[in-house]
């Protein structure tokens, strides 16, 4: 069993991945089946191979979707795979893997921009180079942070 806050994930002869975020837990089943539920409830939902479930902090299932096993297990090779992920999500992943530099999004208006790519989790500078090349984003350095903002039209 894996406990992520109030969420309980129990292996039922399987291989699975659990990713805990601030307000949700993602469970992805690579092989076999997984029973997902709350510690406080005897009710469980069975997930099968190829499925991902997003669970709230209260251990209710917000959604069940097909999953990409390559993307879900990339962390085992210290790789981050993004396919249409928001800048906010990409930044959160790089910040989770690296103490420095930490990315900071200065302008909330750009947080929803989408990015696709494969990166070394230990090389945040590679993502910084991609951001610099977009033309409409500006990066600045502040101590151990890379601050991302919208480039001013005159820049």
mmCIF file of N, CA and C in Angstrom, residues 25-90:
data_model
loop_
_atom_site.group_PDB
_atom_site.id
_atom_site.type_symbol
_atom_site.label_atom_id
_atom_site.label_comp_id
_atom_site.label_asym_id
_atom_site.label_seq_id
_atom_site.Cartn_x
_atom_site.Cartn_y
_atom_site.Cartn_z
ATOM 1 N N UNK A 25 -3.536 13.784 -6.321
ATOM 2 C CA UNK A 25 -2.647 12.642 -6.450
ATOM 3 C C UNK A 25 -2.986 11.957 -7.766
ATOM 4 N N UNK A 26 -1.968 11.686 -8.572
ATOM 5 C CA UNK A 26 -2.161 10.976 -9.834
ATOM 6 C C UNK A 26 -1.669 9.547 -9.659
ATOM 7 N N UNK A 27 -2.505 8.578 -10.002
ATOM 8 C CA UNK A 27 -2.161 7.167 -9.954
ATOM 9 C C UNK A 27 -2.238 6.647 -11.380
ATOM 10 N N UNK A 28 -1.148 6.044 -11.865
ATOM 11 C CA UNK A 28 -1.098 5.508 -13.221
ATOM 12 C C UNK A 28 -0.715 4.044 -13.150
ATOM 13 N N UNK A 29 -1.492 3.193 -13.811
ATOM 14 C CA UNK A 29 -1.264 1.750 -13.779
ATOM 15 C C UNK A 29 -0.558 1.326 -15.058
ATOM 16 N N UNK A 30 0.657 0.815 -14.904
ATOM 17 C CA UNK A 30 1.457 0.369 -16.036
ATOM 18 C C UNK A 30 1.119 -1.079 -16.383
ATOM 19 N N UNK A 31 0.957 -1.884 -15.349
ATOM 20 C CA UNK A 31 0.681 -3.315 -15.544
ATOM 21 C C UNK A 31 -0.181 -3.826 -14.393
ATOM 22 N N UNK A 32 -1.158 -4.652 -14.691
ATOM 23 C CA UNK A 32 -2.008 -5.240 -13.656
ATOM 24 C C UNK A 32 -3.165 -4.341 -13.281
ATOM 25 N N UNK A 33 -3.507 -4.364 -11.995
ATOM 26 C CA UNK A 33 -4.630 -3.582 -11.467
ATOM 27 C C UNK A 33 -4.241 -2.959 -10.134
ATOM 28 N N UNK A 34 -4.899 -1.852 -9.806
ATOM 29 C CA UNK A 34 -4.668 -1.145 -8.545
ATOM 30 C C UNK A 34 -6.022 -0.772 -7.954
ATOM 31 N N UNK A 35 -6.187 -0.999 -6.661
ATOM 32 C CA UNK A 35 -7.379 -0.552 -5.940
ATOM 33 C C UNK A 35 -7.070 0.799 -5.308
ATOM 34 N N UNK A 36 -7.920 1.785 -5.559
ATOM 35 C CA UNK A 36 -7.705 3.148 -5.074
ATOM 36 C C UNK A 36 -8.904 3.555 -4.223
ATOM 37 N N UNK A 37 -8.622 4.180 -3.088
ATOM 38 C CA UNK A 37 -9.695 4.652 -2.221
ATOM 39 C C UNK A 37 -9.146 5.440 -1.058
ATOM 40 N N UNK A 38 -9.995 5.723 -0.109
ATOM 41 C CA UNK A 38 -9.639 6.487 1.069
ATOM 42 C C UNK A 38 -9.391 5.547 2.244
ATOM 43 N N UNK A 39 -8.518 5.943 3.120
ATOM 44 C CA UNK A 39 -8.245 5.189 4.345
ATOM 45 C C UNK A 39 -9.515 5.101 5.194
ATOM 46 N N UNK A 40 -10.331 6.152 5.136
ATOM 47 C CA UNK A 40 -11.535 6.231 5.959
ATOM 48 C C UNK A 40 -12.713 5.435 5.389
ATOM 49 N N UNK A 41 -12.610 5.018 4.145
ATOM 50 C CA UNK A 41 -13.734 4.336 3.504
ATOM 51 C C UNK A 41 -13.310 2.962 3.008
ATOM 52 N N UNK A 42 -14.223 2.023 3.051
ATOM 53 C CA UNK A 42 -13.914 0.691 2.531
ATOM 54 C C UNK A 42 -14.182 0.622 1.025
ATOM 55 N N UNK A 43 -14.747 1.660 0.465
ATOM 56 C CA UNK A 43 -15.037 1.719 -0.967
ATOM 57 C C UNK A 43 -13.743 1.900 -1.759
ATOM 58 N N UNK A 44 -13.563 1.081 -2.776
ATOM 59 C CA UNK A 44 -12.359 1.146 -3.614
ATOM 60 C C UNK A 44 -12.765 1.132 -5.081
ATOM 61 N N UNK A 45 -11.994 1.827 -5.901
ATOM 62 C CA UNK A 45 -12.160 1.823 -7.350
ATOM 63 C C UNK A 45 -10.983 1.037 -7.917
ATOM 64 N N UNK A 46 -11.238 0.117 -8.832
ATOM 65 C CA UNK A 46 -10.174 -0.663 -9.456
ATOM 66 C C UNK A 46 -9.758 0.019 -10.746
ATOM 67 N N UNK A 47 -8.456 0.274 -10.874
ATOM 68 C CA UNK A 47 -7.875 0.818 -12.101
ATOM 69 C C UNK A 47 -7.131 -0.305 -12.805
ATOM 70 N N UNK A 48 -7.212 -0.329 -14.119
ATOM 71 C CA UNK A 48 -6.542 -1.355 -14.915
ATOM 72 C C UNK A 48 -5.337 -0.759 -15.627
ATOM 73 N N UNK A 49 -4.472 -1.632 -16.143
ATOM 74 C CA UNK A 49 -3.297 -1.199 -16.903
ATOM 75 C C UNK A 49 -3.728 -0.236 -18.003
ATOM 76 N N UNK A 50 -2.958 0.842 -18.154
ATOM 77 C CA UNK A 50 -3.259 1.838 -19.175
ATOM 78 C C UNK A 50 -4.159 2.951 -18.699
ATOM 79 N N UNK A 51 -4.549 2.937 -17.422
ATOM 80 C CA UNK A 51 -5.411 3.981 -16.880
ATOM 81 C C UNK A 51 -4.664 4.834 -15.863
ATOM 82 N N UNK A 52 -5.038 6.115 -15.835
ATOM 83 C CA UNK A 52 -4.576 7.043 -14.807
ATOM 84 C C UNK A 52 -5.800 7.631 -14.131
ATOM 85 N N UNK A 53 -5.695 7.828 -12.836
ATOM 86 C CA UNK A 53 -6.777 8.470 -12.091
ATOM 87 C C UNK A 53 -6.218 9.675 -11.362
ATOM 88 N N UNK A 54 -6.966 10.756 -11.410
ATOM 89 C CA UNK A 54 -6.647 11.954 -10.641
ATOM 90 C C UNK A 54 -7.551 11.942 -9.433
ATOM 91 N N UNK A 55 -6.954 11.952 -8.237
ATOM 92 C CA UNK A 55 -7.720 11.906 -6.999
ATOM 93 C C UNK A 55 -7.553 13.206 -6.245
ATOM 94 N N UNK A 56 -8.639 13.667 -5.648
ATOM 95 C CA UNK A 56 -8.602 14.883 -4.847
ATOM 96 C C UNK A 56 -7.983 14.568 -3.485
ATOM 97 N N UNK A 57 -7.753 15.598 -2.690
ATOM 98 C CA UNK A 57 -7.225 15.401 -1.341
ATOM 99 C C UNK A 57 -8.176 14.575 -0.485
ATOM 100 N N UNK A 58 -9.471 14.620 -0.807
ATOM 101 C CA UNK A 58 -10.475 13.855 -0.064
ATOM 102 C C UNK A 58 -10.584 12.423 -0.583
ATOM 103 N N UNK A 59 -9.691 12.043 -1.490
ATOM 104 C CA UNK A 59 -9.607 10.698 -2.047
ATOM 105 C C UNK A 59 -10.768 10.334 -2.960
ATOM 106 N N UNK A 60 -11.432 11.358 -3.498
ATOM 107 C CA UNK A 60 -12.437 11.075 -4.511
ATOM 108 C C UNK A 60 -11.787 11.152 -5.884
ATOM 109 N N UNK A 61 -12.266 10.320 -6.790
ATOM 110 C CA UNK A 61 -11.682 10.281 -8.129
ATOM 111 C C UNK A 61 -12.288 11.406 -8.961
ATOM 112 N N UNK A 62 -11.421 12.328 -9.391
ATOM 113 C CA UNK A 62 -11.858 13.454 -10.211
ATOM 114 C C UNK A 62 -11.984 13.027 -11.668
ATOM 115 N N UNK A 63 -11.083 12.139 -12.118
ATOM 116 C CA UNK A 63 -11.137 11.663 -13.497
ATOM 117 C C UNK A 63 -10.315 10.389 -13.644
ATOM 118 N N UNK A 64 -10.715 9.598 -14.639
ATOM 119 C CA UNK A 64 -9.935 8.422 -15.052
ATOM 120 C C UNK A 64 -9.707 8.589 -16.544
ATOM 121 N N UNK A 65 -8.439 8.541 -16.954
ATOM 122 C CA UNK A 65 -8.091 8.760 -18.353
ATOM 123 C C UNK A 65 -7.068 7.715 -18.807
ATOM 124 N N UNK A 66 -6.930 7.551 -20.119
ATOM 125 C CA UNK A 66 -5.850 6.689 -20.618
ATOM 126 C C UNK A 66 -4.516 7.336 -20.266
ATOM 127 N N UNK A 67 -3.482 6.525 -20.055
ATOM 128 C CA UNK A 67 -2.179 7.096 -19.702
ATOM 129 C C UNK A 67 -1.121 6.639 -20.691
ATOM 130 N N UNK A 68 -0.055 7.435 -20.748
ATOM 131 C CA UNK A 68 1.103 7.168 -21.594
ATOM 132 C C UNK A 68 2.200 6.618 -20.691
ATOM 133 N N UNK A 69 2.436 5.314 -20.756
ATOM 134 C CA UNK A 69 3.409 4.666 -19.862
ATOM 135 C C UNK A 69 4.803 5.262 -20.010
ATOM 136 N N UNK A 70 5.186 5.634 -21.216
ATOM 137 C CA UNK A 70 6.524 6.215 -21.426
ATOM 138 C C UNK A 70 6.675 7.524 -20.652
ATOM 139 N N UNK A 71 5.640 8.353 -20.705
ATOM 140 C CA UNK A 71 5.684 9.634 -19.996
ATOM 141 C C UNK A 71 5.660 9.417 -18.488
ATOM 142 N N UNK A 72 4.809 8.520 -18.034
ATOM 143 C CA UNK A 72 4.634 8.276 -16.601
ATOM 144 C C UNK A 72 5.892 7.706 -15.962
ATOM 145 N N UNK A 73 6.619 6.853 -16.674
ATOM 146 C CA UNK A 73 7.798 6.199 -16.096
ATOM 147 C C UNK A 73 9.115 6.876 -16.467
ATOM 148 N N UNK A 74 9.070 7.979 -17.205
ATOM 149 C CA UNK A 74 10.296 8.665 -17.639
ATOM 150 C C UNK A 74 11.162 9.108 -16.461
ATOM 151 N N UNK A 75 10.550 9.413 -15.329
ATOM 152 C CA UNK A 75 11.307 9.869 -14.162
ATOM 153 C C UNK A 75 12.339 8.823 -13.718
ATOM 154 N N UNK A 76 12.103 7.563 -14.018
ATOM 155 C CA UNK A 76 13.046 6.512 -13.627
ATOM 156 C C UNK A 76 14.387 6.667 -14.332
ATOM 157 N N UNK A 77 14.393 7.313 -15.491
ATOM 158 C CA UNK A 77 15.631 7.619 -16.219
ATOM 159 C C UNK A 77 15.994 9.101 -16.075
ATOM 160 N N UNK A 78 15.374 9.762 -15.104
ATOM 161 C CA UNK A 78 15.583 11.194 -14.836
ATOM 162 C C UNK A 78 15.235 12.034 -16.063
ATOM 163 N N UNK A 79 14.188 11.644 -16.760
ATOM 164 C CA UNK A 79 13.676 12.373 -17.909
ATOM 165 C C UNK A 79 12.312 12.960 -17.564
ATOM 166 N N UNK A 80 12.028 14.102 -18.141
ATOM 167 C CA UNK A 80 10.722 14.735 -18.020
ATOM 168 C C UNK A 80 10.147 14.845 -19.419
ATOM 169 N N UNK A 81 8.967 14.290 -19.623
ATOM 170 C CA UNK A 81 8.306 14.341 -20.923
ATOM 171 C C UNK A 81 7.057 15.195 -20.780
ATOM 172 N N UNK A 82 6.965 16.195 -21.643
ATOM 173 C CA UNK A 82 5.821 17.092 -21.633
ATOM 174 C C UNK A 82 5.153 17.044 -22.996
ATOM 175 N N UNK A 83 3.838 16.924 -22.992
ATOM 176 C CA UNK A 83 3.043 16.929 -24.229
ATOM 177 C C UNK A 83 1.859 17.860 -24.014
ATOM 178 N N UNK A 84 2.062 19.101 -24.408
ATOM 179 C CA UNK A 84 0.997 20.083 -24.216
ATOM 180 C C UNK A 84 0.798 20.469 -22.772
ATOM 181 N N UNK A 85 1.819 20.284 -21.947
ATOM 182 C CA UNK A 85 1.733 20.642 -20.527
ATOM 183 C C UNK A 85 1.884 22.158 -20.384
ATOM 184 N N UNK A 86 1.222 22.701 -19.375
ATOM 185 C CA UNK A 86 1.308 24.150 -19.156
ATOM 186 C C UNK A 86 2.678 24.529 -18.603
ATOM 187 N N UNK A 87 3.029 25.775 -18.825
ATOM 188 C CA UNK A 87 4.281 26.295 -18.283
ATOM 189 C C UNK A 87 4.307 26.120 -16.772
ATOM 190 N N UNK A 88 3.174 26.343 -16.118
ATOM 191 C CA UNK A 88 3.102 26.180 -14.657
ATOM 192 C C UNK A 88 3.446 24.748 -14.257
ATOM 193 N N UNK A 89 2.934 23.755 -14.983
ATOM 194 C CA UNK A 89 3.228 22.353 -14.669
ATOM 195 C C UNK A 89 4.682 21.994 -14.963
ATOM 196 N N UNK A 90 5.221 22.504 -16.083
ATOM 197 C CA UNK A 90 6.616 22.233 -16.433
ATOM 198 C C UNK A 90 7.544 22.815 -15.380
#
